[in-house]
Amino acid sequence: MTTSERLVEATRELLWERGYVGTSPKAIQQRAGAGQGSMYHHFAGKPDLALAAIRRTAEEMRAAAERVLAGESTAYARVEAYLRRERDVLRGCPVGRLTMDPDVMADDALRAPVDETLDWLRDRLAGILREGVASGEFDAALGPERTAAAVVACVQGGYVLARASGSAAMFEAAVDGLLALLAERRTA
């Protein structure tokens, strides 16, 4: 791994663990095993490095979601696969946690990949749910856009419940509840 890659990976981990303010250039350098000169050779400063890290995290989240959302199975099965995919629930969502970081949300450039990723996820899920309505799998009253927003909210809220209780069971309970509600809208 190159020095710039180590810096980005270290920043990603630190942002997830500590947030933007808690991610100091010194901590990044120590975690990456890189000197100050190397950091500033590859990146203009902490905001530039944080942006690269947030973009990488967002790309990986989209790729992980797409792996389970793509395919030929039913709309319900694809949404269920997304909800039940393996996650480090007690650690939380590396993208979702950034929405609670006031420094990230106050910076348009840092916030943009977060917004884009959550928008992409809602749109992708809504498209799958629209397919389910069009094929007759779900009843026409499902409301794909609002249901997609509920799926994303369930995942993000499930992380919060699990972290607060110290138990992944709370995340699983939220997923089970949403899937039960979604199953009630199935026509087939």
Coordinates of C-alpha atoms in Angstrom, one line a residue:
M1 CA 0.0 0.0 0.0
T2 CA 1.3 3.4 -0.9
T3 CA 1.8 6.2 1.6
S4 CA -1.2 8.1 0.2
E5 CA -3.3 4.9 0.5
R6 CA -2.2 4.4 4.1
L7 CA -3.1 8.0 4.9
V8 CA -6.6 7.6 3.4
E9 CA -7.2 4.3 5.2
A10 CA -6.0 5.7 8.5
T11 CA -8.2 8.8 8.1
R12 CA -11.2 6.6 7.3
E13 CA -10.7 4.6 10.4
L14 CA -10.2 7.6 12.6
L15 CA -13.2 9.4 11.2
W16 CA -15.3 6.4 12.0
E17 CA -13.9 6.1 15.5
R18 CA -13.4 9.7 16.6
G19 CA -15.2 12.0 14.1
Y20 CA -13.6 14.9 12.3
V21 CA -12.5 17.0 15.2
G22 CA -11.0 14.0 17.0
T23 CA -9.0 13.1 13.8
S24 CA -5.9 15.1 14.1
P25 CA -3.1 15.2 11.5
K26 CA -0.8 13.7 14.1
A27 CA -3.1 10.8 14.8
I28 CA -3.5 10.2 11.1
Q29 CA 0.3 10.2 10.6
Q30 CA 0.8 7.9 13.5
R31 CA -1.9 5.4 12.4
A32 CA -0.6 5.5 8.8
G33 CA 3.1 5.3 9.8
A34 CA 3.8 8.4 7.7
G35 CA 5.6 11.6 8.4
Q36 CA 4.2 15.1 8.3
G37 CA 6.1 15.8 5.0
S38 CA 4.5 12.7 3.4
M39 CA 1.0 13.8 4.4
Y40 CA 1.4 17.3 3.0
H41 CA 3.1 16.0 -0.1
H42 CA 0.0 14.0 -1.0
F43 CA -2.7 16.1 0.5
A44 CA -3.2 19.9 0.9
G45 CA -4.3 19.4 4.5
K46 CA -6.7 17.7 6.8
P47 CA -9.8 18.7 4.9
D48 CA -8.4 17.4 1.6
L49 CA -7.4 14.1 3.2
A50 CA -10.8 13.8 5.0
L51 CA -12.6 14.4 1.7
A52 CA -10.6 11.6 0.0
A53 CA -11.4 9.3 3.0
I54 CA -15.1 10.1 3.0
R55 CA -15.3 9.6 -0.7
R56 CA -13.6 6.2 -0.4
T57 CA -15.9 5.2 2.4
A58 CA -19.0 6.3 0.4
E59 CA -17.8 4.3 -2.6
E60 CA -17.3 1.2 -0.6
M61 CA -20.7 1.5 1.0
R62 CA -22.4 1.9 -2.4
A63 CA -20.4 -1.1 -3.8
A64 CA -21.4 -3.3 -0.8
A65 CA -25.0 -2.3 -1.1
E66 CA -25.0 -2.9 -4.9
R67 CA -23.6 -6.4 -4.4
V68 CA -26.7 -7.5 -2.6
L69 CA -29.2 -5.3 -4.4
A70 CA -28.2 -6.4 -7.9
G71 CA -29.5 -9.6 -9.3
E72 CA -32.5 -11.5 -10.6
S73 CA -34.4 -12.3 -7.4
T74 CA -37.6 -10.7 -6.3
A75 CA -37.7 -7.2 -5.0
Y76 CA -38.5 -8.4 -1.5
A77 CA -35.6 -10.8 -1.5
R78 CA -33.2 -8.1 -2.7
V79 CA -34.3 -5.6 0.0
E80 CA -34.1 -8.4 2.6
A81 CA -30.6 -9.2 1.4
Y82 CA -29.6 -5.6 1.8
L83 CA -31.2 -5.4 5.3
R84 CA -29.6 -8.7 6.5
R85 CA -26.2 -8.3 4.9
E86 CA -23.3 -8.6 7.2
R87 CA -22.4 -5.4 9.1
D88 CA -20.4 -4.4 12.1
V89 CA -23.6 -3.2 13.7
L90 CA -22.1 -2.2 17.1
R91 CA -19.6 0.0 15.3
G92 CA -22.3 1.8 13.3
C93 CA -22.4 3.0 9.8
P94 CA -19.2 4.8 8.7
V95 CA -21.3 7.1 6.4
G96 CA -24.3 7.5 8.6
R97 CA -22.1 8.5 11.6
L98 CA -20.8 11.4 9.6
T99 CA -24.2 13.0 9.5
M100 CA -23.9 13.5 13.3
D101 CA -20.5 15.2 12.9
P102 CA -21.2 19.0 12.9
D103 CA -17.9 19.8 11.3
V104 CA -18.6 17.4 8.4
M105 CA -22.2 18.7 8.0
A106 CA -21.0 22.3 8.1
D107 CA -18.6 21.8 5.2
D108 CA -20.3 21.5 1.8
A109 CA -17.5 19.6 0.3
L110 CA -17.2 17.0 3.1
R111 CA -21.0 16.7 3.3
A112 CA -21.5 16.1 -0.4
P113 CA -20.3 12.5 -0.6
V114 CA -22.5 11.7 2.4
D115 CA -25.6 13.2 0.9
E116 CA -24.9 11.6 -2.5
T117 CA -24.5 8.2 -1.0
L118 CA -27.7 8.3 1.0
D119 CA -29.6 9.8 -2.0
W120 CA -28.2 7.0 -4.2
L121 CA -29.2 4.3 -1.7
R122 CA -32.8 5.7 -1.4
D123 CA -33.1 5.9 -5.2
R124 CA -31.7 2.4 -5.7
L125 CA -34.1 0.9 -3.2
A126 CA -37.0 2.9 -4.6
G127 CA -36.2 1.5 -8.1
I128 CA -36.2 -2.0 -6.8
L129 CA -39.5 -1.4 -5.0
R130 CA -41.0 0.2 -8.1
E131 CA -40.0 -3.0 -10.0
G132 CA -41.9 -5.0 -7.3
V133 CA -45.0 -2.9 -7.7
A134 CA -44.8 -3.1 -11.6
S135 CA -44.4 -6.9 -11.5
G136 CA -47.4 -7.3 -9.1
E137 CA -45.2 -8.5 -6.2
F138 CA -46.3 -5.6 -4.1
D139 CA -49.6 -3.8 -4.0
A140 CA -49.8 -0.5 -5.8
A141 CA -50.2 1.5 -2.5
L142 CA -46.7 0.5 -1.4
G143 CA -45.2 3.9 -2.2
P144 CA -41.6 3.0 -3.3
E145 CA -40.0 6.3 -2.5
R146 CA -41.3 6.6 1.1
T147 CA -40.7 2.8 1.6
A148 CA -37.1 3.2 0.4
A149 CA -36.7 6.1 2.9
A150 CA -38.0 3.9 5.6
V151 CA -35.6 1.1 4.7
V152 CA -32.6 3.5 5.0
A153 CA -34.0 5.0 8.2
C154 CA -34.4 1.5 9.6
V155 CA -30.8 0.6 9.0
Q156 CA -29.5 3.9 10.4
G157 CA -31.8 3.8 13.3
G158 CA -31.0 0.2 13.9
Y159 CA -27.4 1.1 14.3
V160 CA -28.3 3.7 16.9
L161 CA -30.5 1.2 18.8
A162 CA -27.8 -1.4 18.7
R163 CA -25.0 0.9 19.8
A164 CA -27.1 2.4 22.6
S165 CA -28.0 -1.0 24.0
G166 CA -24.7 -2.7 23.3
S167 CA -26.5 -5.4 21.4
A168 CA -26.8 -6.3 17.8
A169 CA -30.2 -7.9 18.6
M170 CA -31.7 -4.4 18.5
F171 CA -30.6 -3.9 14.9
E172 CA -32.0 -7.3 14.1
A173 CA -35.3 -6.5 15.8
A174 CA -35.7 -3.3 13.7
V175 CA -34.9 -5.2 10.5
D176 CA -37.4 -8.0 11.4
G177 CA -40.1 -5.5 12.1
L178 CA -39.6 -3.7 8.8
L179 CA -39.5 -6.9 6.8
A180 CA -42.8 -8.0 8.5
L181 CA -44.4 -4.7 7.5
L182 CA -43.0 -5.0 3.9
A183 CA -44.3 -8.6 3.7
E184 CA -47.8 -7.4 4.5
R185 CA -47.6 -5.4 1.2
R186 CA -46.7 -8.4 -0.9
T187 CA -49.4 -9.7 -3.2
A188 CA -47.7 -12.9 -4.2

